[in-house]
Short mmCIF file of C-alpha atoms and ligand atoms in Angstrom, two decimals:
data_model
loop_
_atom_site.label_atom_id
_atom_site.label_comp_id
_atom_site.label_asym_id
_atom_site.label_seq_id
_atom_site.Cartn_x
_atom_site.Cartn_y
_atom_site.Cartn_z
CA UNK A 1 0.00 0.00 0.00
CA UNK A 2 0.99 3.64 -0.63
CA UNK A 3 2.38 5.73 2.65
CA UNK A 4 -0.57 7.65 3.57
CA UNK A 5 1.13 10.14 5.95
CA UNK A 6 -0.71 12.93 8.25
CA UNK A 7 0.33 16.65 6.98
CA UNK A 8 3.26 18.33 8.91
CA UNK A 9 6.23 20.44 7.88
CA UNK A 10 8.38 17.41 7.60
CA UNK A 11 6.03 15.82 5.03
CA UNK A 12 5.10 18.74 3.44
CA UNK A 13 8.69 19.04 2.05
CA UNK A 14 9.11 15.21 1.50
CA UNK A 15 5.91 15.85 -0.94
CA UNK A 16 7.65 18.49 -2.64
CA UNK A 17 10.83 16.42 -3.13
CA UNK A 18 9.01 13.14 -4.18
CA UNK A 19 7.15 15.87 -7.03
CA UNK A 20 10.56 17.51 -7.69
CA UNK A 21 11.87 14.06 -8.49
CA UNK A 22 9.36 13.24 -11.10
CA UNK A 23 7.03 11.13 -8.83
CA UNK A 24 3.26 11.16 -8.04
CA UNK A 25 1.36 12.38 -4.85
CA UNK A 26 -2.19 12.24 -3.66
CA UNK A 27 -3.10 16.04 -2.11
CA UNK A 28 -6.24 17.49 -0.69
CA UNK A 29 -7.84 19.89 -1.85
CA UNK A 30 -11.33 21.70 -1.20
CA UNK A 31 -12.97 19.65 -3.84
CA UNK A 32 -11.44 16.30 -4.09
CA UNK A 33 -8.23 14.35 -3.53
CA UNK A 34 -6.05 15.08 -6.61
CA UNK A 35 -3.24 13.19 -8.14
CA UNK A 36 -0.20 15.59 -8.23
CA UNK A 37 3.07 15.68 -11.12
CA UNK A 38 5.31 18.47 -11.36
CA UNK A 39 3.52 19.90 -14.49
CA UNK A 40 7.14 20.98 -16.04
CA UNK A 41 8.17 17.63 -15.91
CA UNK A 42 6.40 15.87 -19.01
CA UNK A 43 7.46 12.17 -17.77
CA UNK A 44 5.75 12.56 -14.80
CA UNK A 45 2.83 13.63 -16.21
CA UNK A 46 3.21 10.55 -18.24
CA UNK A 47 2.79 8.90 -15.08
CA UNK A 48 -0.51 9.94 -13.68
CA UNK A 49 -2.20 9.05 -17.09
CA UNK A 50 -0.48 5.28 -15.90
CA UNK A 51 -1.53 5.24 -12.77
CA UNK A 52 -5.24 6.30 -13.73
CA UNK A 53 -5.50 3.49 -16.22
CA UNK A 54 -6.72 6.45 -18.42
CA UNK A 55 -7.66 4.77 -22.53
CA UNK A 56 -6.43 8.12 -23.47
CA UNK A 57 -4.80 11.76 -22.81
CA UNK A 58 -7.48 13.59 -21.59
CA UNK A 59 -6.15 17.41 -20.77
CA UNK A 60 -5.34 18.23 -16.96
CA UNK A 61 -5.88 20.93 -14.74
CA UNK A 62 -2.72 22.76 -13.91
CA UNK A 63 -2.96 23.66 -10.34
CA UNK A 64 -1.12 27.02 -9.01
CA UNK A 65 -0.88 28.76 -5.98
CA UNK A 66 -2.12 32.20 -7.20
CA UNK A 67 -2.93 34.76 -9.81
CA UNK A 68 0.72 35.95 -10.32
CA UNK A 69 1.27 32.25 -11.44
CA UNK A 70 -1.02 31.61 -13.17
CA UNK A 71 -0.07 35.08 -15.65
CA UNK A 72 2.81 32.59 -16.26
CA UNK A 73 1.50 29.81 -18.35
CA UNK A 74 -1.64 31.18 -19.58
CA UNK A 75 -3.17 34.21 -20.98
CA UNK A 76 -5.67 36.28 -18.72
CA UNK A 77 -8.04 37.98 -20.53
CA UNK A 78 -10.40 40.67 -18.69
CA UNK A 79 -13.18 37.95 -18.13
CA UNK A 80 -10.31 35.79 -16.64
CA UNK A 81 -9.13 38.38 -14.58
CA UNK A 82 -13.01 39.02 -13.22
CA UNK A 83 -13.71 35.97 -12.42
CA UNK A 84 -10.70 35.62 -10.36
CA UNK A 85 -10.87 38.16 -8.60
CA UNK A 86 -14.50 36.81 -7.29
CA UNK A 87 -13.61 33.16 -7.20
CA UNK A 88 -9.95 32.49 -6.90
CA UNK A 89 -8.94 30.84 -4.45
CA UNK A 90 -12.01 27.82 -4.93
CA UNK A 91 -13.60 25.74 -7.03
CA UNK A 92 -12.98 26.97 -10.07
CA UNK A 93 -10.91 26.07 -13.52
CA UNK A 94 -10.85 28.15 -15.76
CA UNK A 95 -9.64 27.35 -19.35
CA UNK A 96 -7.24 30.06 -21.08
CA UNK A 97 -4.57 29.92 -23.81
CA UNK A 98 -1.29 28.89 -22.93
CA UNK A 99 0.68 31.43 -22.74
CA UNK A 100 3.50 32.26 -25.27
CA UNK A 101 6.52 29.26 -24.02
CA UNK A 102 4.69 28.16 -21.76
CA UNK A 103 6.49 26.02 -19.80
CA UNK A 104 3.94 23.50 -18.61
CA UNK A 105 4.28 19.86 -20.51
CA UNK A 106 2.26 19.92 -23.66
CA UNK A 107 1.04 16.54 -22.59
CA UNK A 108 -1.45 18.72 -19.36
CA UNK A 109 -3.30 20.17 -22.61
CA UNK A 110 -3.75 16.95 -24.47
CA UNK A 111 -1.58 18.87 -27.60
CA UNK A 112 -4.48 21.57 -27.38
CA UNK A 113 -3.75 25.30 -28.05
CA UNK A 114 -5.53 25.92 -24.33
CA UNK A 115 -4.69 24.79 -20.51
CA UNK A 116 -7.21 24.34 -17.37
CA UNK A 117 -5.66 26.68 -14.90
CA UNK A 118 -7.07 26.57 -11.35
CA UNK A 119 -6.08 28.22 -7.84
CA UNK A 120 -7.07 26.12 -5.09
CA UNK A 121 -7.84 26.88 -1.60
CA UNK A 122 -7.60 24.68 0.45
CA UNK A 123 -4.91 25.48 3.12
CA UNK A 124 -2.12 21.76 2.40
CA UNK A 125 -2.11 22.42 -1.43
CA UNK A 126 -1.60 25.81 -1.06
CA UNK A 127 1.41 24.87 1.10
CA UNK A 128 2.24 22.28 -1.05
CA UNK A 129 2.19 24.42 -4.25
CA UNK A 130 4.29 27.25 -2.07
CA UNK A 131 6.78 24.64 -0.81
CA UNK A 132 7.58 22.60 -3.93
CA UNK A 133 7.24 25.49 -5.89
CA UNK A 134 6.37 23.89 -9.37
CA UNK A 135 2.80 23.97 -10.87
CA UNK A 136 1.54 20.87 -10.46
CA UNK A 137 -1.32 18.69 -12.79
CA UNK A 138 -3.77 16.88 -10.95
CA UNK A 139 -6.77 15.40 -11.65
CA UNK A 140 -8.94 13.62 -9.29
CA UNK A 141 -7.31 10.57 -7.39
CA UNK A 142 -9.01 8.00 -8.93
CA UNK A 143 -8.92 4.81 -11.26
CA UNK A 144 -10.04 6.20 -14.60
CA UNK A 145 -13.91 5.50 -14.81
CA UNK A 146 -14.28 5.49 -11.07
CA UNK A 147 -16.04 8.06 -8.68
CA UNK A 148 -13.44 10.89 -7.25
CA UNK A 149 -12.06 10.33 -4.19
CA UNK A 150 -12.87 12.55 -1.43
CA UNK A 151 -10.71 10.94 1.89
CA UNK A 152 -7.37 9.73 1.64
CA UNK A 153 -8.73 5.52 1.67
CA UNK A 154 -10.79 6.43 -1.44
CA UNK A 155 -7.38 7.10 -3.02
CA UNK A 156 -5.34 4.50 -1.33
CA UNK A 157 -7.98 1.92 -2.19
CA UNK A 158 -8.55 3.43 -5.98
CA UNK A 159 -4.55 3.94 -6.73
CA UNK A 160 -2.70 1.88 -4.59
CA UNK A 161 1.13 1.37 -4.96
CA UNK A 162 0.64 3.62 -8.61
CA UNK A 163 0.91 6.45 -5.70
CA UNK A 164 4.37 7.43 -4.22
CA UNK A 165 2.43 9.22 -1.28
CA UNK A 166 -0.84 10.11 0.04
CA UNK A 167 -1.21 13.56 1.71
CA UNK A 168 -4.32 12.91 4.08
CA UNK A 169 -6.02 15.96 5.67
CA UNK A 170 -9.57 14.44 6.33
CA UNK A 171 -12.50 14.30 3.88
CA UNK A 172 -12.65 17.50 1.51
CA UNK A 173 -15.27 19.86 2.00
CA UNK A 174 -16.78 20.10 -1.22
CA UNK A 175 -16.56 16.78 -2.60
CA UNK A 176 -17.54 17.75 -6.22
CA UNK A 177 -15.10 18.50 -8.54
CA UNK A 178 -14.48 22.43 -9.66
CA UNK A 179 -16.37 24.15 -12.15
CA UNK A 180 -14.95 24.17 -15.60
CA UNK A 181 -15.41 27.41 -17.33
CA UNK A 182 -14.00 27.97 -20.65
CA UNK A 183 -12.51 31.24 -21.11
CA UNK A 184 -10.79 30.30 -24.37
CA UNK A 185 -13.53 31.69 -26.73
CA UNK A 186 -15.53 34.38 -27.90
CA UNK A 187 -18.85 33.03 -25.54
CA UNK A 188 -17.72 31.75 -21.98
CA UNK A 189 -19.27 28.57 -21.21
CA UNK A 190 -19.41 26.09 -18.43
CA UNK A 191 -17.86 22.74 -19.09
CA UNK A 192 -18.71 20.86 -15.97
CA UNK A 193 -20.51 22.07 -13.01
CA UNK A 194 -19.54 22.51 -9.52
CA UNK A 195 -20.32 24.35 -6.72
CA UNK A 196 -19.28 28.11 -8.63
CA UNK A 197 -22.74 28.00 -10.87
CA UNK A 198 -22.96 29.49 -14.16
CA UNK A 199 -25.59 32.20 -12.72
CA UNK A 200 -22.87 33.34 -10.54
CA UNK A 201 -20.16 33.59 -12.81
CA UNK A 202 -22.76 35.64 -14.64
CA UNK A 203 -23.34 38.14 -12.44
CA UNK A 204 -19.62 38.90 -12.80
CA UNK A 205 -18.86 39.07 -15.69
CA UNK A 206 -22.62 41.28 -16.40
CA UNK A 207 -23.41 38.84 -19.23
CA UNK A 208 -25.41 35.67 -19.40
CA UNK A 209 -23.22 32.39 -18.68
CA UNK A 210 -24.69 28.93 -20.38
CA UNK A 211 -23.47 25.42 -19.65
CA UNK A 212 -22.27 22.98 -22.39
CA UNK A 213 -22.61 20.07 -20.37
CA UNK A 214 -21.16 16.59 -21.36
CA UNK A 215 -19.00 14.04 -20.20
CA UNK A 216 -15.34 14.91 -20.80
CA UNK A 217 -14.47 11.02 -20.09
CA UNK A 218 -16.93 9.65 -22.82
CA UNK A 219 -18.23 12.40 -25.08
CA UNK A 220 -21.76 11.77 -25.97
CA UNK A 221 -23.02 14.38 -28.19
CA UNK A 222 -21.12 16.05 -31.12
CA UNK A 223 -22.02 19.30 -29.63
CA UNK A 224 -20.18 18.52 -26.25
CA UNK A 225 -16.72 16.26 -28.23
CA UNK A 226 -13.54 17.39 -26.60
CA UNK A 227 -11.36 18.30 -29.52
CA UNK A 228 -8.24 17.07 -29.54
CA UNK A 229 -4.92 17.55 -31.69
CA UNK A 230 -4.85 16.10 -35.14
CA UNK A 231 -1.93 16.57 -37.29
CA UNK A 232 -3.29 18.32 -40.73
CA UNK A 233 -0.88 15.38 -42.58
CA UNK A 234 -1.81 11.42 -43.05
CA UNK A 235 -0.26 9.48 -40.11
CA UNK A 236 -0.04 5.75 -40.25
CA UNK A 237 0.77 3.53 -37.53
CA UNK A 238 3.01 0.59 -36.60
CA UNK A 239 4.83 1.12 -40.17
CA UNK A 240 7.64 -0.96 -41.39
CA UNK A 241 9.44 1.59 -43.63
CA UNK A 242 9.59 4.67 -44.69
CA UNK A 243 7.76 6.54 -48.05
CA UNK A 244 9.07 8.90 -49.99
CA UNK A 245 8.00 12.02 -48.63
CA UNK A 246 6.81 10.67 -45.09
CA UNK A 247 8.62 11.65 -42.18
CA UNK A 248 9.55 9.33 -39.29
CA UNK A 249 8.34 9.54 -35.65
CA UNK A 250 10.29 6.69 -34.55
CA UNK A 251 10.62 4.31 -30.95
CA UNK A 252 13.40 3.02 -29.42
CA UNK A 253 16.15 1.57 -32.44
CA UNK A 254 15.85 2.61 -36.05
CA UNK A 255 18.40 -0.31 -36.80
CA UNK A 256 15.83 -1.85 -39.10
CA UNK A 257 13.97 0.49 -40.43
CA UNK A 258 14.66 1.71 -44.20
CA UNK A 259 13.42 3.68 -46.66
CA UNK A 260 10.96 2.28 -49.08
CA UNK A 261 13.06 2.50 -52.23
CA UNK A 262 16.34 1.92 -50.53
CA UNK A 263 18.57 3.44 -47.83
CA UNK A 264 18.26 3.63 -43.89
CA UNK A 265 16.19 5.77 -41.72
CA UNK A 266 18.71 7.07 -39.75
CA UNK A 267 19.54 9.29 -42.94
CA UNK A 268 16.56 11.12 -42.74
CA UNK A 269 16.69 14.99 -42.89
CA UNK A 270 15.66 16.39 -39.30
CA UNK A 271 12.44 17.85 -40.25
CA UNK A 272 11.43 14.42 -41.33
CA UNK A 273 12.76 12.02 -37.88
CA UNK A 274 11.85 12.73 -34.89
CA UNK A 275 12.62 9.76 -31.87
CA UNK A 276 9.65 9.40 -29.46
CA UNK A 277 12.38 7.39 -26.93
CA UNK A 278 15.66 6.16 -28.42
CA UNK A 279 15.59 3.39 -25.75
CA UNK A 280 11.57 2.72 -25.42
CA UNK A 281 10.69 4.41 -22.58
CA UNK A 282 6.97 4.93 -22.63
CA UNK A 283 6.77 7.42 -20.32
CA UNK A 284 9.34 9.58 -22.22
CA UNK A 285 7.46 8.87 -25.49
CA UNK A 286 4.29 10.27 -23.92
CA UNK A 287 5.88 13.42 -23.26
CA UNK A 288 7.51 13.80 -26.12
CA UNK A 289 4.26 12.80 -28.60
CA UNK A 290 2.47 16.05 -29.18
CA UNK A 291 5.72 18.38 -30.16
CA UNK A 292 6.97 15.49 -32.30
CA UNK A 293 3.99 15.32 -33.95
CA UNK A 294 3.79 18.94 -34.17
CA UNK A 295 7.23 19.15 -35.49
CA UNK A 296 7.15 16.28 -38.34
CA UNK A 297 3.56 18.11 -39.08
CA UNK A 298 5.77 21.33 -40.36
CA UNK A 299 4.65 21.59 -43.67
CA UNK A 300 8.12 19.56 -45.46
CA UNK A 301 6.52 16.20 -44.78
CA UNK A 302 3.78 14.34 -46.42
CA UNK A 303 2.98 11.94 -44.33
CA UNK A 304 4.21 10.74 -40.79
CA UNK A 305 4.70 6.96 -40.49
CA UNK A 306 4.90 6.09 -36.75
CA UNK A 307 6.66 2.70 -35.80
CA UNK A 308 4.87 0.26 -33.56
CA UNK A 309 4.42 1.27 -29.78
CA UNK A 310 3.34 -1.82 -27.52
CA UNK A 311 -0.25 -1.90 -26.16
CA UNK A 312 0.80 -1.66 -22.55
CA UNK A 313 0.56 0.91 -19.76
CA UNK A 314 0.68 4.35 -20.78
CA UNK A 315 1.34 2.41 -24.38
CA UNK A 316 -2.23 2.59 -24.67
CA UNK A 317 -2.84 6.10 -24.33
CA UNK A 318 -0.28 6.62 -26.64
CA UNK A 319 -1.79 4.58 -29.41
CA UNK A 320 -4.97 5.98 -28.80
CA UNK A 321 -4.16 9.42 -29.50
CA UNK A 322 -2.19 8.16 -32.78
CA UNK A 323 -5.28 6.27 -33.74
CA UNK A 324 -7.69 9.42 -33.78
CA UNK A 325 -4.49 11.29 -35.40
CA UNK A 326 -4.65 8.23 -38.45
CA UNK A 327 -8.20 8.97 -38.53
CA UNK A 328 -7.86 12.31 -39.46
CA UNK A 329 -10.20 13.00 -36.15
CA UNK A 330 -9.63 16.50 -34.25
CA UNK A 331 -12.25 15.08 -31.89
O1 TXA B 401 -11.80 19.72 -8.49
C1 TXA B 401 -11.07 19.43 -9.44
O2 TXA B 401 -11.10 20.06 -10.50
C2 TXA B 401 -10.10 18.26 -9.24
C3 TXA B 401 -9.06 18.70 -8.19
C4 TXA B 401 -7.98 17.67 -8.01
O3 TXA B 401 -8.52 19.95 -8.54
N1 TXA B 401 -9.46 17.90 -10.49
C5 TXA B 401 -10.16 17.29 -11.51
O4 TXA B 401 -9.42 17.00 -12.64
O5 TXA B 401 -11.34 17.03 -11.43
P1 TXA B 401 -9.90 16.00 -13.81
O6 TXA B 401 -8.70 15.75 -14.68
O7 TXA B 401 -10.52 14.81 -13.22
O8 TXA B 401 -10.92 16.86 -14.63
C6 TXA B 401 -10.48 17.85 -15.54
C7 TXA B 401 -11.63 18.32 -16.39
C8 TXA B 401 -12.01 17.28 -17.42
O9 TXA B 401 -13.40 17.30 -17.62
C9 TXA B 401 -11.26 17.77 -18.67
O10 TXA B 401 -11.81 17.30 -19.86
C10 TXA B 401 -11.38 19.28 -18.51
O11 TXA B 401 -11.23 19.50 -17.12
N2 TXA B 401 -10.27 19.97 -19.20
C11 TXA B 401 -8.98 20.04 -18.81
N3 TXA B 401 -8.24 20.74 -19.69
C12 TXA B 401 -9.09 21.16 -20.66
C13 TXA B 401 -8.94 21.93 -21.85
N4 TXA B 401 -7.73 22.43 -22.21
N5 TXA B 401 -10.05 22.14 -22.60
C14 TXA B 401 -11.25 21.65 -22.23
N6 TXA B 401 -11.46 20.90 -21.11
C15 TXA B 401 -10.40 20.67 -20.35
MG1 MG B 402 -11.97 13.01 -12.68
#
């Protein structure tokens, strides 16, 4: 079982050092128990997508410990700035652009152009955010598909050993998960409710505030699909050589791979190989696939032919993703 320890100054920092070192930790917050990476570090990131079982990269809220931080890795517009000034610290995520270099892993947004920002309140992750000083990703502490966990046994008995450490402070008060409200467009909208309503966001921001309800985790209408990175360029999967024209986005050895035609891989131009792991690390793939994909997706390649990625652990997320990508889906 994971050490579930009781919150002092002493654990506080070894939290922050297990996070600084690229490992996983279960905090409190107001609304549920959250599953903490350092959101810099894209291999631990990797790592809660593992531990979740998650099918596929779903985008992460990026938790920080106040306004000033959060001007760092996205971009406040007024409506942004409104809202938190009414709501921040609380409940409530707000999507925004990233912000120019934004330093967060690419793999919190899914590949998407936007990040869920969110400044908690709850007195040990503010702490935890001030002590370990990196942003970190969470999202709730749970198996992917199960109900969030709201004292620390929900998470010991939903993650397990997949959790370096448990933070427990007693059961959270809210025990609903934050509001989403997206920010990111012309019309704000609610993604997912929570105890900040749409009618009071509203009143804020002197304009009327709908919901676009539906579940992130299985999209059910077309109206409420998550969209989701697509390279503009065919992408096929688990290939055996290399096109003319096609650019690589290779795993672990390119010993055997060759161009169709004649001639190795390895002689590739740059803008056409990029190496999702050189020694098949699947956590360093994951946080590596959205630039690579964005890179060999520059406009000098036709295609992208991927080499095979096994079906395991955070394997399958991976494969997902390049799945919708073959499919040509943004959804
Ligand atoms: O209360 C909470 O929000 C908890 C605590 C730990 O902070 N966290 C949480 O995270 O519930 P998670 O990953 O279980 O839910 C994140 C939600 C999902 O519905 C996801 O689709 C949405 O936020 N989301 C995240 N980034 C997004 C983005 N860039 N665009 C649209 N939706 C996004
Ligand atoms: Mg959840």
């Amino acid at each position: 079982m994971p050490r579930i320890v009781a919150v002092s100054p002493s654990t506080l920092n070894d939290a922050a050092q297990i996070l600084r070192d690229g490992g996983l930790v279960a905090m409190p917050t107001e609304t549920v128990y959250g599953l903490a990476a350092n959101a810099l570090d894209g291999v631990a990131v990797a790592k809660i997508f593992a531990a979740k079982g998650r099918p596929g990269f779903n985008p992460l809220i990026v938790h920080v410990p106040d306004v000033a931080a959060a001007e760092k890795l996205v971009v406040m517009n007024d409506a942004a700035r409104l809202v938190a000034e009414s709501f921040w610290p609380g409940p409530l995520t707000m999507i925004l652009p990233r912000a120019n270099n934004s330093p967060v892993s690419d793999l919190c947004s899914a590949g998407l152009p936007t990040l869920a920002i969110r400044v908690p309140a709850h007195k040990v992750t503010q702490d935890l955010l001030r002590v370990c000083a990196v942003p970190l990703a969470a999202p709730s502490a749970n198996k992917s598909g199960s109900i969030s966990p709201t004292t620390p046994k929900h998470v010991a008995d939903s993650l397990g050993d997949a959790v370096d450490m448990i933070l427990a402070a007693g059961p959270c008060d809210v025990g609903l998960e934050s509001t989403v409200l997206d920010l990111s467009g012309d019309v704000p909208v609610v993604l997912r409710p929570g105890a900040i309503t749409a009618e009071q966001i509203g009143r804020v921001l002197g304009r009327d505030v709908g919901y676009d309800l539906g579940d992130h985790d299985a999209p059910k209408s077309p109206g409420q699909l998550l969209r989701h990175y697509a390279p503009a360029i065919p992408l096929r999967m688990r290939a055996v050589d290399v096109a003319p024209g096609e650019g690589l986005l290779a795993f672990g050895s390119t010993r055997f791979m060759g161009l169709r035609g004649g001639g190795a891989a390895s002689a590739l131009p740059d803008h056409a190989l990029r190496n999702l792991s050189e020694n098949g690390d699947l956590y360093e793939a994951a946080s590596n696939l959205f630039r690579m994909m964005r890179e060999l997706d520059n406009g000098q390649n036709s295609g992208i032919a991927v080499m095979d990625i096994p079906d395991t652990g955070v394997g399958l997320a991976i494969n997902d993703r390049l799945r919708r990508a073959a499919a040509g889906s943004v959804k």
